[in-house]
mmCIF file with all atom_site columns, C-alpha atoms and ligand atoms in Angstrom:
data_model
loop_
_atom_site.group_PDB
_atom_site.id
_atom_site.type_symbol
_atom_site.label_atom_id
_atom_site.label_alt_id
_atom_site.label_comp_id
_atom_site.label_asym_id
_atom_site.label_entity_id
_atom_site.label_seq_id
_atom_site.pdbx_PDB_ins_code
_atom_site.Cartn_x
_atom_site.Cartn_y
_atom_site.Cartn_z
_atom_site.occupancy
_atom_site.B_iso_or_equiv
_atom_site.pdbx_formal_charge
_atom_site.auth_seq_id
_atom_site.auth_comp_id
_atom_site.auth_asym_id
_atom_site.auth_atom_id
_atom_site.pdbx_PDB_model_num
ATOM   1   C CA . MET A 1 1   ? 55.271 73.762  97.463  1.00 96.00 ? 188 MET A CA 1
ATOM   2   C CA . LYS A 1 2   ? 56.967 76.412  99.853  1.00 98.00 ? 189 LYS A CA 1
ATOM   3   C CA . ILE A 1 3   ? 54.893 78.084  103.096 1.00 98.00 ? 190 ILE A CA 1
ATOM   4   C CA . ALA A 1 4   ? 56.021 80.796  105.251 1.00 98.00 ? 191 ALA A CA 1
ATOM   5   C CA . ILE A 1 5   ? 54.119 81.443  108.532 1.00 98.00 ? 192 ILE A CA 1
ATOM   6   C CA . ILE A 1 6   ? 54.157 85.170  109.488 1.00 98.00 ? 193 ILE A CA 1
ATOM   7   C CA . ASN A 1 7   ? 52.765 85.995  113.064 1.00 98.00 ? 194 ASN A CA 1
ATOM   8   C CA . GLY A 1 8   ? 52.721 89.209  114.366 1.00 98.00 ? 195 GLY A CA 1
ATOM   9   C CA . PRO A 1 9   ? 53.038 91.363  117.631 1.00 98.00 ? 196 PRO A CA 1
ATOM   10  C CA . ASN A 1 10  ? 52.735 89.707  121.599 1.00 98.00 ? 197 ASN A CA 1
ATOM   11  C CA . LEU A 1 11  ? 52.269 85.647  119.647 1.00 98.00 ? 198 LEU A CA 1
ATOM   12  C CA . ASN A 1 12  ? 55.812 85.562  120.866 1.00 97.00 ? 199 ASN A CA 1
ATOM   13  C CA . LEU A 1 13  ? 54.601 84.852  123.915 1.00 96.00 ? 200 LEU A CA 1
ATOM   14  C CA . LEU A 1 14  ? 52.270 82.246  122.845 1.00 97.00 ? 201 LEU A CA 1
ATOM   15  C CA . GLY A 1 15  ? 52.322 79.336  125.652 1.00 95.00 ? 202 GLY A CA 1
ATOM   16  C CA . VAL A 1 16  ? 52.490 82.171  128.284 1.00 96.00 ? 203 VAL A CA 1
ATOM   17  C CA . ARG A 1 17  ? 49.848 84.869  127.127 1.00 95.00 ? 204 ARG A CA 1
ATOM   18  C CA . GLU A 1 18  ? 46.876 85.170  128.460 1.00 96.00 ? 205 GLU A CA 1
ATOM   19  C CA . PRO A 1 19  ? 46.642 80.786  128.051 1.00 96.00 ? 206 PRO A CA 1
ATOM   20  C CA . SER A 1 20  ? 42.332 80.804  128.694 1.00 96.00 ? 207 SER A CA 1
ATOM   21  C CA . ILE A 1 21  ? 42.534 82.899  125.253 1.00 96.00 ? 208 ILE A CA 1
ATOM   22  C CA . TYR A 1 22  ? 45.327 81.406  123.458 1.00 97.00 ? 209 TYR A CA 1
ATOM   23  C CA . GLY A 1 23  ? 46.285 77.919  124.927 1.00 95.00 ? 210 GLY A CA 1
ATOM   24  C CA . ASN A 1 24  ? 49.036 76.900  127.049 1.00 96.00 ? 211 ASN A CA 1
ATOM   25  C CA . GLU A 1 25  ? 51.411 75.727  123.981 1.00 97.00 ? 212 GLU A CA 1
ATOM   26  C CA . GLY A 1 26  ? 54.775 78.313  122.515 1.00 96.00 ? 213 GLY A CA 1
ATOM   27  C CA . PHE A 1 27  ? 54.653 78.051  118.956 1.00 97.00 ? 214 PHE A CA 1
ATOM   28  C CA . GLU A 1 28  ? 57.823 76.977  118.375 1.00 95.00 ? 215 GLU A CA 1
ATOM   29  C CA . SER A 1 29  ? 56.879 73.705  120.043 1.00 96.00 ? 216 SER A CA 1
ATOM   30  C CA . TYR A 1 30  ? 53.641 73.858  117.229 1.00 97.00 ? 217 TYR A CA 1
ATOM   31  C CA . LEU A 1 31  ? 55.580 74.192  114.895 1.00 97.00 ? 218 LEU A CA 1
ATOM   32  C CA . LYS A 1 32  ? 57.225 71.005  115.490 1.00 97.00 ? 219 LYS A CA 1
ATOM   33  C CA . THR A 1 33  ? 54.100 69.346  115.119 1.00 96.00 ? 220 THR A CA 1
ATOM   34  C CA . LEU A 1 34  ? 53.124 70.893  112.104 1.00 97.00 ? 221 LEU A CA 1
ATOM   35  C CA . ASN A 1 35  ? 57.090 70.511  110.614 1.00 96.00 ? 222 ASN A CA 1
ATOM   36  C CA . GLU A 1 36  ? 56.653 66.462  111.287 1.00 96.00 ? 223 GLU A CA 1
ATOM   37  C CA . VAL A 1 37  ? 52.934 66.421  109.847 1.00 95.00 ? 224 VAL A CA 1
ATOM   38  C CA . TYR A 1 38  ? 53.737 68.388  106.584 1.00 96.00 ? 225 TYR A CA 1
ATOM   39  C CA . ASP A 1 39  ? 57.483 66.658  106.616 1.00 93.00 ? 226 ASP A CA 1
ATOM   40  C CA . GLY A 1 40  ? 58.281 66.173  102.528 1.00 89.00 ? 227 GLY A CA 1
ATOM   41  C CA . GLU A 1 41  ? 55.094 67.793  101.177 1.00 93.00 ? 228 GLU A CA 1
ATOM   42  C CA . VAL A 1 42  ? 55.897 71.696  102.482 1.00 97.00 ? 229 VAL A CA 1
ATOM   43  C CA . GLU A 1 43  ? 59.029 73.576  102.926 1.00 97.00 ? 230 GLU A CA 1
ATOM   44  C CA . LEU A 1 44  ? 57.672 75.350  106.274 1.00 98.00 ? 231 LEU A CA 1
ATOM   45  C CA . THR A 1 45  ? 59.925 78.661  107.420 1.00 97.00 ? 232 THR A CA 1
ATOM   46  C CA . TYR A 1 46  ? 58.464 80.687  110.437 1.00 98.00 ? 233 TYR A CA 1
ATOM   47  C CA . PHE A 1 47  ? 59.011 84.686  110.704 1.00 98.00 ? 234 PHE A CA 1
ATOM   48  C CA . GLN A 1 48  ? 57.985 86.427  113.988 1.00 98.00 ? 235 GLN A CA 1
ATOM   49  C CA . SER A 1 49  ? 58.143 90.152  114.897 1.00 98.00 ? 236 SER A CA 1
ATOM   50  C CA . ASN A 1 50  ? 56.469 93.226  117.261 1.00 98.00 ? 237 ASN A CA 1
ATOM   51  C CA . HIS A 1 51  ? 57.089 95.244  114.482 1.00 98.00 ? 238 HIS A CA 1
ATOM   52  C CA . GLU A 1 52  ? 55.391 96.554  111.856 1.00 98.00 ? 239 GLU A CA 1
ATOM   53  C CA . GLY A 1 53  ? 57.822 97.395  109.676 1.00 98.00 ? 240 GLY A CA 1
ATOM   54  C CA . ALA A 1 54  ? 59.282 94.301  110.369 1.00 98.00 ? 241 ALA A CA 1
ATOM   55  C CA . ILE A 1 55  ? 56.318 92.666  109.066 1.00 99.00 ? 242 ILE A CA 1
ATOM   56  C CA . ILE A 1 56  ? 56.257 94.513  105.720 1.00 98.00 ? 243 ILE A CA 1
ATOM   57  C CA . ASP A 1 57  ? 59.794 93.915  105.062 1.00 98.00 ? 244 ASP A CA 1
ATOM   58  C CA . GLN A 1 58  ? 59.283 90.313  105.216 1.00 98.00 ? 245 GLN A CA 1
ATOM   59  C CA . LEU A 1 59  ? 56.192 90.125  103.619 1.00 98.00 ? 246 LEU A CA 1
ATOM   60  C CA . HIS A 1 60  ? 58.072 91.947  100.408 1.00 98.00 ? 247 HIS A CA 1
ATOM   61  C CA . LYS A 1 61  ? 60.701 89.463  100.460 1.00 98.00 ? 248 LYS A CA 1
ATOM   62  C CA . ILE A 1 62  ? 59.056 86.313  100.390 1.00 98.00 ? 249 ILE A CA 1
ATOM   63  C CA . GLY A 1 63  ? 55.991 87.847  99.068  1.00 98.00 ? 250 GLY A CA 1
ATOM   64  C CA . PHE A 1 64  ? 57.041 86.963  95.089  1.00 98.00 ? 251 PHE A CA 1
ATOM   65  C CA . GLU A 1 65  ? 58.411 83.006  95.314  1.00 97.00 ? 252 GLU A CA 1
ATOM   66  C CA . TYR A 1 66  ? 56.156 81.633  98.232  1.00 98.00 ? 253 TYR A CA 1
ATOM   67  C CA . ASP A 1 67  ? 53.564 80.456  97.377  1.00 98.00 ? 254 ASP A CA 1
ATOM   68  C CA . GLY A 1 68  ? 51.454 80.985  100.375 1.00 98.00 ? 255 GLY A CA 1
ATOM   69  C CA . ILE A 1 69  ? 51.261 83.013  103.304 1.00 98.00 ? 256 ILE A CA 1
ATOM   70  C CA . VAL A 1 70  ? 49.595 82.202  106.841 1.00 98.00 ? 257 VAL A CA 1
ATOM   71  C CA . LEU A 1 71  ? 49.482 85.539  108.013 1.00 99.00 ? 258 LEU A CA 1
ATOM   72  C CA . ASN A 1 72  ? 49.059 86.574  112.059 1.00 98.00 ? 259 ASN A CA 1
ATOM   73  C CA . ALA A 1 73  ? 48.821 89.855  112.044 1.00 98.00 ? 260 ALA A CA 1
ATOM   74  C CA . GLY A 1 74  ? 48.068 89.863  115.909 1.00 98.00 ? 261 GLY A CA 1
ATOM   75  C CA . ALA A 1 75  ? 46.564 93.389  116.527 1.00 98.00 ? 262 ALA A CA 1
ATOM   76  C CA . TYR A 1 76  ? 47.714 94.945  113.503 1.00 98.00 ? 263 TYR A CA 1
ATOM   77  C CA . THR A 1 77  ? 45.157 92.841  112.093 1.00 98.00 ? 264 THR A CA 1
ATOM   78  C CA . HIS A 1 78  ? 42.804 95.569  113.323 1.00 98.00 ? 265 HIS A CA 1
ATOM   79  C CA . THR A 1 79  ? 45.085 98.839  112.408 1.00 98.00 ? 266 THR A CA 1
ATOM   80  C CA . SER A 1 80  ? 47.064 98.429  109.726 1.00 98.00 ? 267 SER A CA 1
ATOM   81  C CA . VAL A 1 81  ? 46.745 100.000 106.323 1.00 98.00 ? 268 VAL A CA 1
ATOM   82  C CA . ALA A 1 82  ? 50.527 99.438  105.582 1.00 98.00 ? 269 ALA A CA 1
ATOM   83  C CA . ILE A 1 83  ? 49.716 95.706  105.733 1.00 99.00 ? 270 ILE A CA 1
ATOM   84  C CA . ALA A 1 84  ? 47.072 95.863  104.101 1.00 98.00 ? 271 ALA A CA 1
ATOM   85  C CA . ASP A 1 85  ? 49.270 98.019  101.569 1.00 98.00 ? 272 ASP A CA 1
ATOM   86  C CA . ALA A 1 86  ? 51.955 94.930  101.534 1.00 98.00 ? 273 ALA A CA 1
ATOM   87  C CA . ILE A 1 87  ? 49.948 91.939  101.395 1.00 98.00 ? 274 ILE A CA 1
ATOM   88  C CA . SER A 1 88  ? 48.025 94.034  97.970  1.00 98.00 ? 275 SER A CA 1
ATOM   89  C CA . ALA A 1 89  ? 51.584 94.405  96.771  1.00 98.00 ? 276 ALA A CA 1
ATOM   90  C CA . ILE A 1 90  ? 53.317 90.601  96.301  1.00 98.00 ? 277 ILE A CA 1
ATOM   91  C CA . LYS A 1 91  ? 52.171 88.002  94.409  1.00 98.00 ? 278 LYS A CA 1
ATOM   92  C CA . THR A 1 92  ? 52.142 85.165  96.924  1.00 98.00 ? 279 THR A CA 1
ATOM   93  C CA . PRO A 1 93  ? 48.085 84.852  98.231  1.00 98.00 ? 280 PRO A CA 1
ATOM   94  C CA . VAL A 1 94  ? 48.099 85.427  102.456 1.00 98.00 ? 281 VAL A CA 1
ATOM   95  C CA . VAL A 1 95  ? 45.674 83.895  104.857 1.00 98.00 ? 282 VAL A CA 1
ATOM   96  C CA . GLU A 1 96  ? 44.637 85.724  107.511 1.00 98.00 ? 283 GLU A CA 1
ATOM   97  C CA . VAL A 1 97  ? 44.792 83.617  111.171 1.00 98.00 ? 284 VAL A CA 1
ATOM   98  C CA . HIS A 1 98  ? 43.332 84.079  114.245 1.00 98.00 ? 285 HIS A CA 1
ATOM   99  C CA . ILE A 1 99  ? 43.940 81.532  116.912 1.00 98.00 ? 286 ILE A CA 1
ATOM   100 C CA . SER A 1 100 ? 40.827 83.133  119.135 1.00 98.00 ? 287 SER A CA 1
ATOM   101 C CA . ASN A 1 101 ? 37.636 83.618  117.200 1.00 98.00 ? 288 ASN A CA 1
ATOM   102 C CA . VAL A 1 102 ? 37.991 87.681  117.078 1.00 98.00 ? 289 VAL A CA 1
ATOM   103 C CA . HIS A 1 103 ? 34.235 87.715  116.381 1.00 98.00 ? 290 HIS A CA 1
ATOM   104 C CA . LYS A 1 104 ? 33.375 86.447  120.042 1.00 98.00 ? 291 LYS A CA 1
ATOM   105 C CA . ARG A 1 105 ? 35.731 89.027  121.753 1.00 98.00 ? 292 ARG A CA 1
ATOM   106 C CA . GLU A 1 106 ? 35.730 92.535  121.777 1.00 98.00 ? 293 GLU A CA 1
ATOM   107 C CA . GLU A 1 107 ? 33.258 94.745  118.755 1.00 98.00 ? 294 GLU A CA 1
ATOM   108 C CA . PHE A 1 108 ? 37.187 96.527  117.899 1.00 97.00 ? 295 PHE A CA 1
ATOM   109 C CA . ARG A 1 109 ? 38.507 92.907  116.885 1.00 98.00 ? 296 ARG A CA 1
ATOM   110 C CA . HIS A 1 110 ? 35.548 92.632  114.781 1.00 98.00 ? 297 HIS A CA 1
ATOM   111 C CA . HIS A 1 111 ? 37.013 94.797  112.246 1.00 98.00 ? 298 HIS A CA 1
ATOM   112 C CA . SER A 1 112 ? 39.868 94.105  109.889 1.00 98.00 ? 299 SER A CA 1
ATOM   113 C CA . MET A 1 113 ? 42.121 95.686  107.880 1.00 98.00 ? 300 MET A CA 1
ATOM   114 C CA . ILE A 1 114 ? 43.692 93.231  106.179 1.00 98.00 ? 301 ILE A CA 1
ATOM   115 C CA . SER A 1 115 ? 40.634 90.332  105.162 1.00 98.00 ? 302 SER A CA 1
ATOM   116 C CA . ARG A 1 116 ? 39.860 92.030  102.260 1.00 98.00 ? 303 ARG A CA 1
ATOM   117 C CA . VAL A 1 117 ? 43.385 91.686  100.700 1.00 98.00 ? 304 VAL A CA 1
ATOM   118 C CA . CYS A 1 118 ? 43.985 87.867  101.690 1.00 98.00 ? 305 CYS A CA 1
ATOM   119 C CA . LEU A 1 119 ? 42.317 84.810  99.959  1.00 98.00 ? 306 LEU A CA 1
ATOM   120 C CA . GLY A 1 120 ? 40.339 84.078  103.015 1.00 98.00 ? 307 GLY A CA 1
ATOM   121 C CA . VAL A 1 121 ? 39.805 83.941  107.130 1.00 98.00 ? 308 VAL A CA 1
ATOM   122 C CA . ILE A 1 122 ? 40.191 80.932  109.605 1.00 98.00 ? 309 ILE A CA 1
ATOM   123 C CA . ALA A 1 123 ? 39.706 82.092  113.321 1.00 98.00 ? 310 ALA A CA 1
ATOM   124 C CA . GLY A 1 124 ? 38.998 80.438  116.405 1.00 98.00 ? 311 GLY A CA 1
ATOM   125 C CA . PHE A 1 125 ? 40.134 76.846  116.137 1.00 98.00 ? 312 PHE A CA 1
ATOM   126 C CA . GLY A 1 126 ? 43.221 77.339  118.781 1.00 97.00 ? 313 GLY A CA 1
ATOM   127 C CA . LEU A 1 127 ? 46.607 76.826  117.143 1.00 98.00 ? 314 LEU A CA 1
ATOM   128 C CA . ASP A 1 128 ? 44.968 74.272  114.777 1.00 98.00 ? 315 ASP A CA 1
ATOM   129 C CA . SER A 1 129 ? 44.052 77.457  112.778 1.00 98.00 ? 316 SER A CA 1
ATOM   130 C CA . TYR A 1 130 ? 47.284 77.551  111.548 1.00 98.00 ? 317 TYR A CA 1
ATOM   131 C CA . ARG A 1 131 ? 46.803 73.869  110.114 1.00 98.00 ? 318 ARG A CA 1
ATOM   132 C CA . LEU A 1 132 ? 43.816 74.349  108.762 1.00 98.00 ? 319 LEU A CA 1
ATOM   133 C CA . ALA A 1 133 ? 45.220 77.616  106.745 1.00 98.00 ? 320 ALA A CA 1
ATOM   134 C CA . LEU A 1 134 ? 48.061 75.648  105.610 1.00 98.00 ? 321 LEU A CA 1
ATOM   135 C CA . GLU A 1 135 ? 45.891 73.291  104.438 1.00 98.00 ? 322 GLU A CA 1
ATOM   136 C CA . ALA A 1 136 ? 43.252 76.065  102.208 1.00 98.00 ? 323 ALA A CA 1
ATOM   137 C CA . ILE A 1 137 ? 46.693 77.338  100.703 1.00 98.00 ? 324 ILE A CA 1
ATOM   138 C CA . ILE A 1 138 ? 47.740 73.091  99.523  1.00 97.00 ? 325 ILE A CA 1
ATOM   139 C CA . ALA A 1 139 ? 44.348 73.199  98.363  1.00 97.00 ? 326 ALA A CA 1
ATOM   140 C CA . HIS A 1 140 ? 44.278 76.664  96.641  1.00 96.00 ? 327 HIS A CA 1
ATOM   141 C CA . CYS A 1 141 ? 47.423 75.779  94.714  1.00 94.00 ? 328 CYS A CA 1
ATOM   142 C CA . SER A 1 142 ? 46.305 71.851  93.857  1.00 91.00 ? 329 SER A CA 1
ATOM   143 C CA . ASN A 1 143 ? 43.598 74.375  91.647  1.00 82.00 ? 330 ASN A CA 1
HETATM 144 C C1 . LIG B 2 .   ? 44.622 87.266  117.572 1.00 89.73 ? 217 LIG B C1 1
HETATM 145 C C2 . LIG B 2 .   ? 43.361 88.026  117.546 1.00 89.73 ? 217 LIG B C2 1
HETATM 146 C C3 . LIG B 2 .   ? 44.059 89.654  118.049 1.00 89.73 ? 217 LIG B C3 1
HETATM 147 O O1 . LIG B 2 .   ? 42.840 90.185  118.126 1.00 89.73 ? 217 LIG B O1 1
HETATM 148 C C4 . LIG B 2 .   ? 44.816 89.678  118.940 1.00 89.73 ? 217 LIG B C4 1
HETATM 149 O O2 . LIG B 2 .   ? 45.610 91.359  118.912 1.00 89.73 ? 217 LIG B O2 1
HETATM 150 C C5 . LIG B 2 .   ? 45.697 88.871  118.921 1.00 89.73 ? 217 LIG B C5 1
HETATM 151 C C6 . LIG B 2 .   ? 45.773 87.637  118.681 1.00 89.73 ? 217 LIG B C6 1
HETATM 152 C C7 . LIG B 2 .   ? 44.329 85.661  117.893 1.00 89.73 ? 217 LIG B C7 1
HETATM 153 O O3 . LIG B 2 .   ? 45.385 85.002  116.909 1.00 89.73 ? 217 LIG B O3 1
HETATM 154 O O4 . LIG B 2 .   ? 43.541 85.525  118.099 1.00 89.73 ? 217 LIG B O4 1
HETATM 155 O O5 . LIG B 2 .   ? 47.260 89.356  119.169 1.00 89.73 ? 217 LIG B O5 1
HETATM 156 O O6 . LIG B 2 .   ? 45.339 87.945  115.982 1.00 89.73 ? 217 LIG B O6 1
#
């Protein structure tokens, strides 16, 4: 099974950026753990970009081939019609992920442009949100 994790803007700074909200662990280190847990079961790939168009290009590139995509679009979640359109355009199911519980935060984070075109949404479990999203995709694919 091939699953891609795509992280959007500022998520390259995980571990450094606002640790009280996003924690102390960098994504590369967490990805190592995920790869160990899913070794042999899931082929995981990782892509991060701070640029909206690059995220869209990546969705187009893998979105007709992969079994699932875990997407943390960062702040683009709340603004990007273009990313929502890209998710609608591809075949691969996308799970929207947030490290923080966006509904406990500022009001502008309560609305997502992409939720309606995603398979589901997982938010508020720290980095474990990504593992929960992987589990959701694995369950979805085996149904
Ligand atoms: C985030 C929440 C967004 O509101 C924010 O802009 C991010 C990270 C999260 O993972 O909690 O960059 O997607």
